[in-house]
Amino acid sequence: MELIDKYFPDLTEEQRRRIAALYGLYADWNAKINVVSRKDFDQLYLRHVLHSLAIAKVCAFADGARILDAGCGGGFPSVPLAILFPGAHFTAADSIRKKIAVVEGVAGALGLRNLTPRCVRVETLEERFDYVVSRAVTAMPEFLKLTWNRIERGQAGSLPNGVLYLKGGDLAEELALTGKRWYVYDIPRFFDEPFFETKKVVYTPKK
């Protein structure tokens, strides 16, 4: 928790309790279903929880905002973000049933009523969302094909509605292929840890 408190000192006691519970919950699930790489599980708070929360440093979601975590895996970034923004609603979607079982178990144990796990391919969803978040699921042109039509124009947070994506490395060519204007936020602007040296939050608004 020290790492999270360092960058998010104003958490409520409920938020702190839920974040502190993540290690034990994911350890239990990981023993059954390997959703977090075992070689870096001891770095869960750095490599998964804090990394997810980098999105919160770029955009604060308003109460009532609807956010889709497309290809959520074991629940990153949606589980930490749902803890941080209890007034927003998150849909965590993944087509792999065992991963959604983990998200269901973690969300249920935490009492996260603002997070709905869905075992579904995101392109088949009929709902509309204000934001889509994700962490390195696929190349950006393909990702936008799957999600762009699910986003409604408007503004349900500190940035206009759009895509917020966690990615690393040199992204210029990949982003250029989408034909959209991207804003790139280097995560070391927010977090000091060397792990984030090449990591970014990339954002494009739905205009």
PDB file of N, CA, C and O in Angstrom, residues 3 43 65 70 82 87 94 107 109 115 118 123 169 179 185 188 193-194 198:
ATOM      1  N   LEU A   3       3.240   2.138  -1.866  1.00  0.00           N
ATOM      2  CA  LEU A   3       3.420   2.606  -3.239  1.00  0.00           C
ATOM      3  C   LEU A   3       2.184   3.344  -3.733  1.00  0.00           C
ATOM      4  O   LEU A   3       2.286   4.394  -4.378  1.00  0.00           O
ATOM      5  N   GLN A  43       5.341  -8.109  -7.709  1.00  0.00           N
ATOM      6  CA  GLN A  43       5.281  -6.701  -8.114  1.00  0.00           C
ATOM      7  C   GLN A  43       3.856  -6.293  -8.526  1.00  0.00           C
ATOM      8  O   GLN A  43       3.675  -5.386  -9.323  1.00  0.00           O
ATOM      9  N   ALA A  65     -20.264   8.116 -15.276  1.00  0.00           N
ATOM     10  CA  ALA A  65     -19.536   7.772 -16.507  1.00  0.00           C
ATOM     11  C   ALA A  65     -19.587   6.269 -16.736  1.00  0.00           C
ATOM     12  O   ALA A  65     -19.558   5.476 -15.795  1.00  0.00           O
ATOM     13  N   ALA A  70     -11.823  -3.104 -22.398  1.00  0.00           N
ATOM     14  CA  ALA A  70     -11.886  -4.048 -23.516  1.00  0.00           C
ATOM     15  C   ALA A  70     -10.694  -5.000 -23.459  1.00  0.00           C
ATOM     16  O   ALA A  70      -9.548  -4.574 -23.545  1.00  0.00           O
ATOM     17  N   ALA A  82     -12.152   1.027 -10.852  1.00  0.00           N
ATOM     18  CA  ALA A  82     -13.477   0.972 -10.216  1.00  0.00           C
ATOM     19  C   ALA A  82     -13.384   1.278  -8.724  1.00  0.00           C
ATOM     20  O   ALA A  82     -14.302   1.881  -8.147  1.00  0.00           O
ATOM     21  N   GLY A  87     -18.235   6.179  -8.242  1.00  0.00           N
ATOM     22  CA  GLY A  87     -19.455   6.720  -8.844  1.00  0.00           C
ATOM     23  C   GLY A  87     -19.578   6.440 -10.325  1.00  0.00           C
ATOM     24  O   GLY A  87     -20.631   6.685 -10.922  1.00  0.00           O
ATOM     25  N   ASP A  94     -14.091  -9.626 -21.548  1.00  0.00           N
ATOM     26  CA  ASP A  94     -13.052 -10.483 -22.100  1.00  0.00           C
ATOM     27  C   ASP A  94     -13.743 -11.730 -22.648  1.00  0.00           C
ATOM     28  O   ASP A  94     -14.746 -12.180 -22.093  1.00  0.00           O
ATOM     29  N   ALA A 107     -14.200  -8.885  -7.833  1.00  0.00           N
ATOM     30  CA  ALA A 107     -15.203  -7.829  -7.663  1.00  0.00           C
ATOM     31  C   ALA A 107     -16.223  -8.206  -6.592  1.00  0.00           C
ATOM     32  O   ALA A 107     -16.638  -7.365  -5.783  1.00  0.00           O
ATOM     33  N   ALA A 109     -15.776 -10.278  -4.000  1.00  0.00           N
ATOM     34  CA  ALA A 109     -15.151 -10.239  -2.677  1.00  0.00           C
ATOM     35  C   ALA A 109     -14.969  -8.811  -2.175  1.00  0.00           C
ATOM     36  O   ALA A 109     -15.062  -8.552  -0.969  1.00  0.00           O
ATOM     37  N   LEU A 115     -18.833  -2.464 -10.962  1.00  0.00           N
ATOM     38  CA  LEU A 115     -18.083  -3.190 -11.991  1.00  0.00           C
ATOM     39  C   LEU A 115     -18.875  -4.420 -12.420  1.00  0.00           C
ATOM     40  O   LEU A 115     -19.269  -5.228 -11.581  1.00  0.00           O
ATOM     41  N   ARG A 118     -18.124  -9.216 -17.991  1.00  0.00           N
ATOM     42  CA  ARG A 118     -18.870  -9.797 -19.095  1.00  0.00           C
ATOM     43  C   ARG A 118     -17.964 -10.711 -19.905  1.00  0.00           C
ATOM     44  O   ARG A 118     -16.920 -10.272 -20.395  1.00  0.00           O
ATOM     45  N   GLU A 123     -16.670  -6.593 -29.717  1.00  0.00           N
ATOM     46  CA  GLU A 123     -17.344  -6.110 -30.921  1.00  0.00           C
ATOM     47  C   GLU A 123     -18.810  -6.535 -30.983  1.00  0.00           C
ATOM     48  O   GLU A 123     -19.570  -6.016 -31.796  1.00  0.00           O
ATOM     49  N   GLY A 169       6.743   1.549 -25.384  1.00  0.00           N
ATOM     50  CA  GLY A 169       7.589   1.573 -26.560  1.00  0.00           C
ATOM     51  C   GLY A 169       7.278   2.706 -27.520  1.00  0.00           C
ATOM     52  O   GLY A 169       6.562   3.651 -27.199  1.00  0.00           O
ATOM     53  N   GLY A 179      -5.254   7.145 -38.304  1.00  0.00           N
ATOM     54  CA  GLY A 179      -5.821   8.352 -38.888  1.00  0.00           C
ATOM     55  C   GLY A 179      -6.450   9.296 -37.884  1.00  0.00           C
ATOM     56  O   GLY A 179      -7.145  10.241 -38.264  1.00  0.00           O
ATOM     57  N   TYR A 185       0.788  10.558 -23.144  1.00  0.00           N
ATOM     58  CA  TYR A 185       1.196  10.955 -21.794  1.00  0.00           C
ATOM     59  C   TYR A 185       2.221   9.949 -21.286  1.00  0.00           C
ATOM     60  O   TYR A 185       1.902   8.772 -21.091  1.00  0.00           O
ATOM     61  N   PRO A 188       6.155   8.286 -16.685  1.00  0.00           N
ATOM     62  CA  PRO A 188       7.113   8.874 -15.735  1.00  0.00           C
ATOM     63  C   PRO A 188       6.799  10.312 -15.325  1.00  0.00           C
ATOM     64  O   PRO A 188       7.361  10.797 -14.333  1.00  0.00           O
ATOM     65  N   GLU A 193       8.932   5.410 -10.562  1.00  0.00           N
ATOM     66  CA  GLU A 193       9.546   4.084 -10.618  1.00  0.00           C
ATOM     67  C   GLU A 193      10.115   3.765 -12.004  1.00  0.00           C
ATOM     68  O   GLU A 193       9.469   4.009 -13.024  1.00  0.00           O
ATOM     69  N   PRO A 194      11.336   3.167 -12.058  1.00  0.00           N
ATOM     70  CA  PRO A 194      11.977   2.846 -13.343  1.00  0.00           C
ATOM     71  C   PRO A 194      11.138   1.934 -14.239  1.00  0.00           C
ATOM     72  O   PRO A 194      11.276   1.990 -15.467  1.00  0.00           O
ATOM     73  N   THR A 198       9.398   3.510 -20.164  1.00  0.00           N
ATOM     74  CA  THR A 198       8.959   3.587 -21.569  1.00  0.00           C
ATOM     75  C   THR A 198       7.450   3.468 -21.721  1.00  0.00           C
ATOM     76  O   THR A 198       6.952   3.330 -22.841  1.00  0.00           O
TER      77      THR A 198
END
